[in-house]
Short mmCIF file of N, CA and C in Angstrom, two decimals:
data_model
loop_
_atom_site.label_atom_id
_atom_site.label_comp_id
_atom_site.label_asym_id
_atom_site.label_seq_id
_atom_site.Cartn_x
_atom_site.Cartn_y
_atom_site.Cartn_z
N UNK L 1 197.17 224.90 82.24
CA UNK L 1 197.26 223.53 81.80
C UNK L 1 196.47 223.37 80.51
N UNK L 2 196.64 222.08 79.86
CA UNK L 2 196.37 222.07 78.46
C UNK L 2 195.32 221.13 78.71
N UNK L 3 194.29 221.10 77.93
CA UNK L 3 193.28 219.88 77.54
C UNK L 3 194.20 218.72 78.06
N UNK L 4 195.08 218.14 77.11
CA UNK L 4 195.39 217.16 76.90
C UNK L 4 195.96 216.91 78.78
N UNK L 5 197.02 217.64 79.34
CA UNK L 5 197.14 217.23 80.17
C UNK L 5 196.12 217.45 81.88
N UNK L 6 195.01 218.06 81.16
CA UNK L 6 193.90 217.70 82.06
C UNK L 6 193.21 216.38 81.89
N UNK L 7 193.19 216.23 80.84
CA UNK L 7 192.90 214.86 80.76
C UNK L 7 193.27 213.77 81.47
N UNK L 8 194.54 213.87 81.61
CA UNK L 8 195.64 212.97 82.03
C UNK L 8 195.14 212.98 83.56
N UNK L 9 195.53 213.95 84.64
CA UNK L 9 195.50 214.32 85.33
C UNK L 9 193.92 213.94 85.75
N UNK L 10 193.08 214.03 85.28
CA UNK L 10 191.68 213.21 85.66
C UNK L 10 191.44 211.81 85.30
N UNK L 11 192.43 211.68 84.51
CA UNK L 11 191.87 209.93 84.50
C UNK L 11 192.79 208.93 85.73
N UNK L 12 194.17 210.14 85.81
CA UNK L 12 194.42 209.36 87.36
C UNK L 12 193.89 209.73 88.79
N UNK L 13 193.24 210.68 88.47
CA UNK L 13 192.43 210.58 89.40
C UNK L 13 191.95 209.83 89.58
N UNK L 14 190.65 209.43 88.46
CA UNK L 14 189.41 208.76 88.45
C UNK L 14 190.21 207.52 88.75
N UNK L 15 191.24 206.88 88.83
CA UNK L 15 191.99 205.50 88.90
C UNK L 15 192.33 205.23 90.49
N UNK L 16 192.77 206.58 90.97
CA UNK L 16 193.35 206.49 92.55
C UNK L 16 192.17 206.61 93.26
N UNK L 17 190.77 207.45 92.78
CA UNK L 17 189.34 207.44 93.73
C UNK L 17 188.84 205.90 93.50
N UNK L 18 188.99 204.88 92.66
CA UNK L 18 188.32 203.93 92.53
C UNK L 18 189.05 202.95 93.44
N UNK L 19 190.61 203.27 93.34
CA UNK L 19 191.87 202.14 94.19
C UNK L 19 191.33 202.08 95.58
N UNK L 20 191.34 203.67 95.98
CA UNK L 20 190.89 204.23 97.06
C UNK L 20 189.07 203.77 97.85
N UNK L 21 188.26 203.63 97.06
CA UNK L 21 187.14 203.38 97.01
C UNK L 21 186.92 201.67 97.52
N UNK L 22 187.48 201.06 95.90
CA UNK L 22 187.49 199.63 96.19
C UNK L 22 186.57 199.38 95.40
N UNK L 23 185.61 200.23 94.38
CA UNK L 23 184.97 200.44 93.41
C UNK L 23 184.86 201.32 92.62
N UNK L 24 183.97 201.29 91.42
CA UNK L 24 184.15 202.69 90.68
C UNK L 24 183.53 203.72 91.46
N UNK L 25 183.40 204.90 91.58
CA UNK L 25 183.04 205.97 92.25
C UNK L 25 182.33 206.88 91.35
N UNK L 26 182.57 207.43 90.00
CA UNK L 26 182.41 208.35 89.47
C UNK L 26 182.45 207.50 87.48
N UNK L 27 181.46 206.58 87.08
CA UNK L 27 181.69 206.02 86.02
C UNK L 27 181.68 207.08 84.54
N UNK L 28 181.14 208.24 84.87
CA UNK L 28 181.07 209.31 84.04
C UNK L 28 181.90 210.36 84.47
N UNK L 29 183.33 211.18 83.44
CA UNK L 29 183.64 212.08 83.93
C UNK L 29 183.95 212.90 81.97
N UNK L 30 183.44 214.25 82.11
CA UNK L 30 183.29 215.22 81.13
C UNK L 30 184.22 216.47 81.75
N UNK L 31 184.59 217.05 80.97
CA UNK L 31 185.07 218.59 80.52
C UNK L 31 184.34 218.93 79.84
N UNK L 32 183.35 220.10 80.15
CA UNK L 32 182.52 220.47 79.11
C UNK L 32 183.14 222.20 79.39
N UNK L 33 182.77 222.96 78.50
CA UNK L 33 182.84 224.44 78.09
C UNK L 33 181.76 224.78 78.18
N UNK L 34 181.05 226.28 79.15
CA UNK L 34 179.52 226.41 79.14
C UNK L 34 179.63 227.88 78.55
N UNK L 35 180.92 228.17 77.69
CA UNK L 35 180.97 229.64 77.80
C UNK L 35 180.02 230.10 76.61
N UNK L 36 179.57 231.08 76.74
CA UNK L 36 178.76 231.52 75.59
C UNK L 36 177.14 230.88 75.83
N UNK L 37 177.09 231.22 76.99
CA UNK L 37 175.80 230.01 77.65
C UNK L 37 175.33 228.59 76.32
N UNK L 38 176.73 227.96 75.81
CA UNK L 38 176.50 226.94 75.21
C UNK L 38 177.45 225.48 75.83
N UNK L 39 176.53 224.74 76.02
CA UNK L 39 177.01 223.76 76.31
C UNK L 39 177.73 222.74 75.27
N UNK L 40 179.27 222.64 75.44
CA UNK L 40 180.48 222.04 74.35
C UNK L 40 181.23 220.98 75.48
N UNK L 41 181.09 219.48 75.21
CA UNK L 41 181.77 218.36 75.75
C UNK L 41 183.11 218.55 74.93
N UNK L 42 184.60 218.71 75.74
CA UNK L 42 185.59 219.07 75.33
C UNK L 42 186.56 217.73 75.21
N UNK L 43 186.02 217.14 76.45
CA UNK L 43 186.75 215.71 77.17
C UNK L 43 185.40 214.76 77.25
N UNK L 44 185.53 212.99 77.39
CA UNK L 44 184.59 212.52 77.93
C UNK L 44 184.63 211.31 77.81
N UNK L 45 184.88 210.64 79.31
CA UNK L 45 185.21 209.34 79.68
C UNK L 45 183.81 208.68 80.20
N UNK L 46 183.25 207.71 79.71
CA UNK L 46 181.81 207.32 80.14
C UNK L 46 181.30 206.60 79.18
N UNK L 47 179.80 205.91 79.72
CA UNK L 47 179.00 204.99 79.06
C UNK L 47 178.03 205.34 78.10
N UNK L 48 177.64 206.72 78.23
CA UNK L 48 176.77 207.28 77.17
C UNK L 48 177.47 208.80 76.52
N UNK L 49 178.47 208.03 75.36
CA UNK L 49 179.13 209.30 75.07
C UNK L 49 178.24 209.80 73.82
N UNK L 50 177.18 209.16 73.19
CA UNK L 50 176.41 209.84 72.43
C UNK L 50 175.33 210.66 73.03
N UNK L 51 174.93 210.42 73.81
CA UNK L 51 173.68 210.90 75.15
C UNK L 51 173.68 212.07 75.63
N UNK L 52 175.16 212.14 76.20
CA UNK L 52 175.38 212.71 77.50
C UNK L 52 175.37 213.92 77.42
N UNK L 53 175.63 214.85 75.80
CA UNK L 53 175.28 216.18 75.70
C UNK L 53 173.67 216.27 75.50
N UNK L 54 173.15 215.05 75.01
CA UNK L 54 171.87 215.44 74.04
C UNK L 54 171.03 215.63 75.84
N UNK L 55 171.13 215.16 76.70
CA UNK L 55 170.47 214.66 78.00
C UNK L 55 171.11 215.98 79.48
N UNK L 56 172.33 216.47 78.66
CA UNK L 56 173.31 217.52 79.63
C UNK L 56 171.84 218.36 80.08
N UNK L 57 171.01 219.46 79.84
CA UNK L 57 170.07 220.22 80.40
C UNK L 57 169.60 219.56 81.49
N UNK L 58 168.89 218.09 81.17
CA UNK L 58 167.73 217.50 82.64
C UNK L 58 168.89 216.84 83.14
N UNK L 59 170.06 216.22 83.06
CA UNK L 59 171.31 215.79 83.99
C UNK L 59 171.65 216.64 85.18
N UNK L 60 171.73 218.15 84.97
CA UNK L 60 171.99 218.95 85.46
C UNK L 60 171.88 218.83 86.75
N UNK L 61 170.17 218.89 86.66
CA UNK L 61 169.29 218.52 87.76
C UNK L 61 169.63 219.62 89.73
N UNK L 62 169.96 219.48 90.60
CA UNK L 62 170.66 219.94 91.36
C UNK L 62 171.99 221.00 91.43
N UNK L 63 172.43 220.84 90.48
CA UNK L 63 173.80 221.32 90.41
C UNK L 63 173.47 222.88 89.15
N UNK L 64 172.64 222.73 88.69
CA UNK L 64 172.23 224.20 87.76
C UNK L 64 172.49 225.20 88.46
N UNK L 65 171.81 225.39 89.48
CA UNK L 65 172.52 226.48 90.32
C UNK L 65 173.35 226.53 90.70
N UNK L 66 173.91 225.60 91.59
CA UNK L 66 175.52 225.88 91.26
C UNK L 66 176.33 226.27 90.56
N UNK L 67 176.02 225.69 89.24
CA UNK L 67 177.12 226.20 88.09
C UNK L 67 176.81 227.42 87.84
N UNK L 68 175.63 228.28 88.48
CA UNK L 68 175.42 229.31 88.17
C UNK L 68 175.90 230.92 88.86
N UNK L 69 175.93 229.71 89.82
CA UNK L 69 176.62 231.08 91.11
C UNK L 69 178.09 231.37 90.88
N UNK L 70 178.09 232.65 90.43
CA UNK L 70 179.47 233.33 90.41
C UNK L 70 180.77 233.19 91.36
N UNK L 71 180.51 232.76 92.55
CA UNK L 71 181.14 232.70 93.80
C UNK L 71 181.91 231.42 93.47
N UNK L 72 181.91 230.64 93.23
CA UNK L 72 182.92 229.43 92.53
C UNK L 72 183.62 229.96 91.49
N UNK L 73 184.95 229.88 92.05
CA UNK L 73 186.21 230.06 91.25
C UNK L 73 186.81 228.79 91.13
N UNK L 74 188.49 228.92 90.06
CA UNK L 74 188.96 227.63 89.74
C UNK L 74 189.50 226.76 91.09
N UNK L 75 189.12 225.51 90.93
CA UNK L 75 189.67 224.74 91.65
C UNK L 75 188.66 224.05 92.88
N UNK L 76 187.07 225.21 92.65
CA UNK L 76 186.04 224.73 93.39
C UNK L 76 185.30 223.34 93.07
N UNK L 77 184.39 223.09 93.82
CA UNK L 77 183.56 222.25 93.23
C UNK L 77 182.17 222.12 94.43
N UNK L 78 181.69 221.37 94.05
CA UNK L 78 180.05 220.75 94.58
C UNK L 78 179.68 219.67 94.15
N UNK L 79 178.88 219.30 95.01
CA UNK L 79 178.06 217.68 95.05
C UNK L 79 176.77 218.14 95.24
N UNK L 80 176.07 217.00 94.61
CA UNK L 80 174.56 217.01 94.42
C UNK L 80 174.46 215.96 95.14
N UNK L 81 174.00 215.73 96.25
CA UNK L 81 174.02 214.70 97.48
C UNK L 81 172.47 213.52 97.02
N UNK L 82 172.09 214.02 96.39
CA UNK L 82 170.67 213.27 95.99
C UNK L 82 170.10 212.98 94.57
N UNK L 83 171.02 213.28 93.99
CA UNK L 83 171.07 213.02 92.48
C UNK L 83 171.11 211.87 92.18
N UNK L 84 170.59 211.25 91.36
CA UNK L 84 170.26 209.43 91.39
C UNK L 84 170.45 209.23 89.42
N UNK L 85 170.78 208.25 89.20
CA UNK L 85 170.70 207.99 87.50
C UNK L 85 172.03 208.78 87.11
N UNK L 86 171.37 209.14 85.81
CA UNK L 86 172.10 210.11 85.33
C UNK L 86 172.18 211.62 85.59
N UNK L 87 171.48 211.71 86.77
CA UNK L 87 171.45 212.75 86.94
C UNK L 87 173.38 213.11 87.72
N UNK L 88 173.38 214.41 87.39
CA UNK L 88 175.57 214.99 87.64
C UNK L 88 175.58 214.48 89.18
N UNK L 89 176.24 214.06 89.52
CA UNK L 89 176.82 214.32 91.02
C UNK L 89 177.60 215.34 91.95
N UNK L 90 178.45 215.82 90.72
CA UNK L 90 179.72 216.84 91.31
C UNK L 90 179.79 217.63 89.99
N UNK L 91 180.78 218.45 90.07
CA UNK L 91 181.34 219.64 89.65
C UNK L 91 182.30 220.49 89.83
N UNK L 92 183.80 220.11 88.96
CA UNK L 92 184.90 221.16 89.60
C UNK L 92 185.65 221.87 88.35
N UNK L 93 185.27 223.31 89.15
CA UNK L 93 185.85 224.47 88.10
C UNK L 93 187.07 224.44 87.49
N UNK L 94 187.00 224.39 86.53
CA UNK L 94 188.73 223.57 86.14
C UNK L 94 189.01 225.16 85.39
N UNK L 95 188.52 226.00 84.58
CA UNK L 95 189.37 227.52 84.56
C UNK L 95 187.74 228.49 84.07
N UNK L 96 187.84 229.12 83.31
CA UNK L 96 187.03 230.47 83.02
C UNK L 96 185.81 229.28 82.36
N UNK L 97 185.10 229.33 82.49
CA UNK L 97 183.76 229.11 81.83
C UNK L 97 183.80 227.27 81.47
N UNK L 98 184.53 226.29 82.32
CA UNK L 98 185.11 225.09 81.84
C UNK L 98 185.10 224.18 83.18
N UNK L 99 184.04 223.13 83.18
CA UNK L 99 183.69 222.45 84.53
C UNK L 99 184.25 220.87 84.00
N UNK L 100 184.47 220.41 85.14
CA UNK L 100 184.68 218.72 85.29
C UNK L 100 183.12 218.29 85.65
N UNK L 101 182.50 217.56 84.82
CA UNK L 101 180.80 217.08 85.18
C UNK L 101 181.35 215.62 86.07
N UNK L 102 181.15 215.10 87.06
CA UNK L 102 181.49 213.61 87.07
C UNK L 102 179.78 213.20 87.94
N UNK L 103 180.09 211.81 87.88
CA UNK L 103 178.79 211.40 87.68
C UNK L 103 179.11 209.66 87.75
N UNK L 104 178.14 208.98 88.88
CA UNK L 104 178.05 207.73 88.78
C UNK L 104 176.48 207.27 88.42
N UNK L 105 176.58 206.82 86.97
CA UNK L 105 174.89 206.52 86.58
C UNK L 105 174.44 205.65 86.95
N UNK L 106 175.08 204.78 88.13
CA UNK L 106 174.27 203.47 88.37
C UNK L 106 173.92 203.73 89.62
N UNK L 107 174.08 204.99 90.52
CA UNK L 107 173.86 205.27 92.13
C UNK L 107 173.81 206.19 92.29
N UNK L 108 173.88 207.12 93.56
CA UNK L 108 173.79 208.57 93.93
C UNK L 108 174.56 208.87 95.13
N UNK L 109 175.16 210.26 94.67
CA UNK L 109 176.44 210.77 95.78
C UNK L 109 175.91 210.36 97.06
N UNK L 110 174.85 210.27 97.33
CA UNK L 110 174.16 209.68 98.77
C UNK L 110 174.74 208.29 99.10
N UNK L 111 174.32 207.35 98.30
CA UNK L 111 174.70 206.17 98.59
C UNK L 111 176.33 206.09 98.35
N UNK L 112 176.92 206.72 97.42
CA UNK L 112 178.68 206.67 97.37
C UNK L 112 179.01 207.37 99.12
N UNK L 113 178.06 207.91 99.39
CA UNK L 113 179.19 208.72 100.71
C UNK L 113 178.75 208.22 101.69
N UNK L 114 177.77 207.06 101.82
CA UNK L 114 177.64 206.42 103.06
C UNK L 114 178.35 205.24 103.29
N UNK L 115 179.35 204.77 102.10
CA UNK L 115 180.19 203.86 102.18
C UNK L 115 181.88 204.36 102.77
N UNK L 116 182.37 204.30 104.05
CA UNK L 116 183.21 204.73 104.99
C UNK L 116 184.66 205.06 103.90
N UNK L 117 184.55 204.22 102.62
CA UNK L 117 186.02 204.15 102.13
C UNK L 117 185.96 205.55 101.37
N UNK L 118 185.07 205.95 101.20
CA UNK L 118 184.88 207.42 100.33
C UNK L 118 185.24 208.37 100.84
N UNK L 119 185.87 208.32 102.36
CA UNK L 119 186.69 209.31 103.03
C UNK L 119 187.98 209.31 102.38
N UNK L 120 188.44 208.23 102.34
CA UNK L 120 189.99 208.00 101.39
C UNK L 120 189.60 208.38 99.73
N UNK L 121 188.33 208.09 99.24
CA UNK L 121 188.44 208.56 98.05
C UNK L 121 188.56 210.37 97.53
N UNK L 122 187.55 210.95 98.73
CA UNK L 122 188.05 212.31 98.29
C UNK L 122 189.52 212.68 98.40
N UNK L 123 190.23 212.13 99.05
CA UNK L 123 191.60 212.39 98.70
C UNK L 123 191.86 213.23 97.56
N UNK L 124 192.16 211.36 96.93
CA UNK L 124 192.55 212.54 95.03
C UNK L 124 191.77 213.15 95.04
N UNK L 125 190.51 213.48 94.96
CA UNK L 125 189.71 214.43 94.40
C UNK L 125 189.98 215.89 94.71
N UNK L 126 190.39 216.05 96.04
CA UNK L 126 191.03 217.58 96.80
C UNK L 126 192.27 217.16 95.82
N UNK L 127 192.67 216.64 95.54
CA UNK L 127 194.21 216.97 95.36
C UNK L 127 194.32 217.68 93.91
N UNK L 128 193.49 217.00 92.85
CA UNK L 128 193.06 217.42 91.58
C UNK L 128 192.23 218.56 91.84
N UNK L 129 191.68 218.90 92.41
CA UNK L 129 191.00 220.22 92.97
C UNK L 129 192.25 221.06 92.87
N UNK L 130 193.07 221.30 93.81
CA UNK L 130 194.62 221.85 94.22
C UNK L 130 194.97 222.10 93.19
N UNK L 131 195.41 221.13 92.40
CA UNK L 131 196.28 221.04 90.84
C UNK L 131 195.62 222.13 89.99
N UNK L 132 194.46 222.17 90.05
CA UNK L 132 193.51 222.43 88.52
C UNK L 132 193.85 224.24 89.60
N UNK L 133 193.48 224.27 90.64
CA UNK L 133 193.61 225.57 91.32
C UNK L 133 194.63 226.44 91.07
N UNK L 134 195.44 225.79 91.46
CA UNK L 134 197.20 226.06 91.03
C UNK L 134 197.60 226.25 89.46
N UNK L 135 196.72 225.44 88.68
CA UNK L 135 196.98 225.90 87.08
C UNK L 135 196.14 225.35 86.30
N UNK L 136 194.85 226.11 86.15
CA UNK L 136 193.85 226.32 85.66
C UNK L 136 193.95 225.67 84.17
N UNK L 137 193.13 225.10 83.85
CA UNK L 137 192.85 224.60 82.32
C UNK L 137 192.51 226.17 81.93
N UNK L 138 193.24 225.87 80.56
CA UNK L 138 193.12 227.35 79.77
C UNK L 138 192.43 226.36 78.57
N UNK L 139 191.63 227.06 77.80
CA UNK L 139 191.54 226.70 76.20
C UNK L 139 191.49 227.65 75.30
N UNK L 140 192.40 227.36 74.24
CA UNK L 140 192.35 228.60 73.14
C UNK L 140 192.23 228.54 71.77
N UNK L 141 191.42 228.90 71.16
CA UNK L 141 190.56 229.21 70.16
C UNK L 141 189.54 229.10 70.37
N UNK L 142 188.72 228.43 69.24
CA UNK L 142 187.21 228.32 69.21
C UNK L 142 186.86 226.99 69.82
N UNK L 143 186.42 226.66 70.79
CA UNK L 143 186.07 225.49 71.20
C UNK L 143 184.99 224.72 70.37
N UNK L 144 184.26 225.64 69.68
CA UNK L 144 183.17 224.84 69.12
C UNK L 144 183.69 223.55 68.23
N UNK L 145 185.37 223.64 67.82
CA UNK L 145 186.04 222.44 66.81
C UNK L 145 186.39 221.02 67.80
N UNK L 146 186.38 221.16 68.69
CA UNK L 146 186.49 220.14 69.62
C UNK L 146 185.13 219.13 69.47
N UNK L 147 185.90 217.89 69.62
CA UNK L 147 184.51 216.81 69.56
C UNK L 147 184.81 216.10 70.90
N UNK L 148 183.32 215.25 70.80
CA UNK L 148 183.54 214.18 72.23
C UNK L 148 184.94 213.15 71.61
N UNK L 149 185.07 212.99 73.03
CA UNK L 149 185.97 211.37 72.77
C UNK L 149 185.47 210.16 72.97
#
């Protein structure tokens, strides 16, 4: 799959988890590139789109190791169950060296998953999981020419 139609494909997500929800769920969602142990925002739907790379290292927070463990392939992901602010919430491997960051900065995956409707919201979220599994975001050339959106 292409940038562009990953894009696509996550912003209806992010539309059917909120329908689903009955609120926003996830007010921050990024494509970033970590290949070359450099961190490159490829995609980025959110409130601090000047920030959100300069702040990406302490955001991390919980989820560093994760992104670090080899054992996640495309289509995986993880939650940071206690992550609060800006700190990431989740994380899904969208192809070789290229994560979905999502993130609600006004709460924490704790408080999103003690609200009963967030059973219906992971829905889409497995399902875009599936998709991205089934056909991996590729990117080709130099990513470093890519800017935020």
């Amino acid at each position: 799959m292409t940038l562009d139609e990953a894009k696509t494909r996550i912003t209806s997500c992010a539309s059917q988890m909120d329908a689903r929800y009955g609120k926003t769920v996830f007010d921050e969602w990024a494509v970033v590139s970590l290949a070359e142990n450099k961190a490159r925002v490829l995609a980025y739907i959110g409130p601090r789109n000047d920030d959100f790379l300069k702040n990406f290292v302490n955001d991390l927070g919980a989820l560093r190791a994760e992104l670090r463990d080899a054992s996640y392939g495309v289509g995986d992901f993880a939650f940071a169950r206690h992550s609060v602010g800006t700190g990431f919430e989740a994380f899904l491997v969208l192809g070789r060296g290229i994560y979905l960051i999502c993130n609600n900065t006004q709460g924490s995956m704790d408080m999103i998953a003690k609200d009963p409707q967030w059973l219906s919201a992971q829905v889409s979220f497995a399902e875009l999981s599936e998709e991205i599994r089934s056909n991996p975001l590729i990117i080709s050339g130099d990513t470093a020419f890519f800017k935020k959106n």
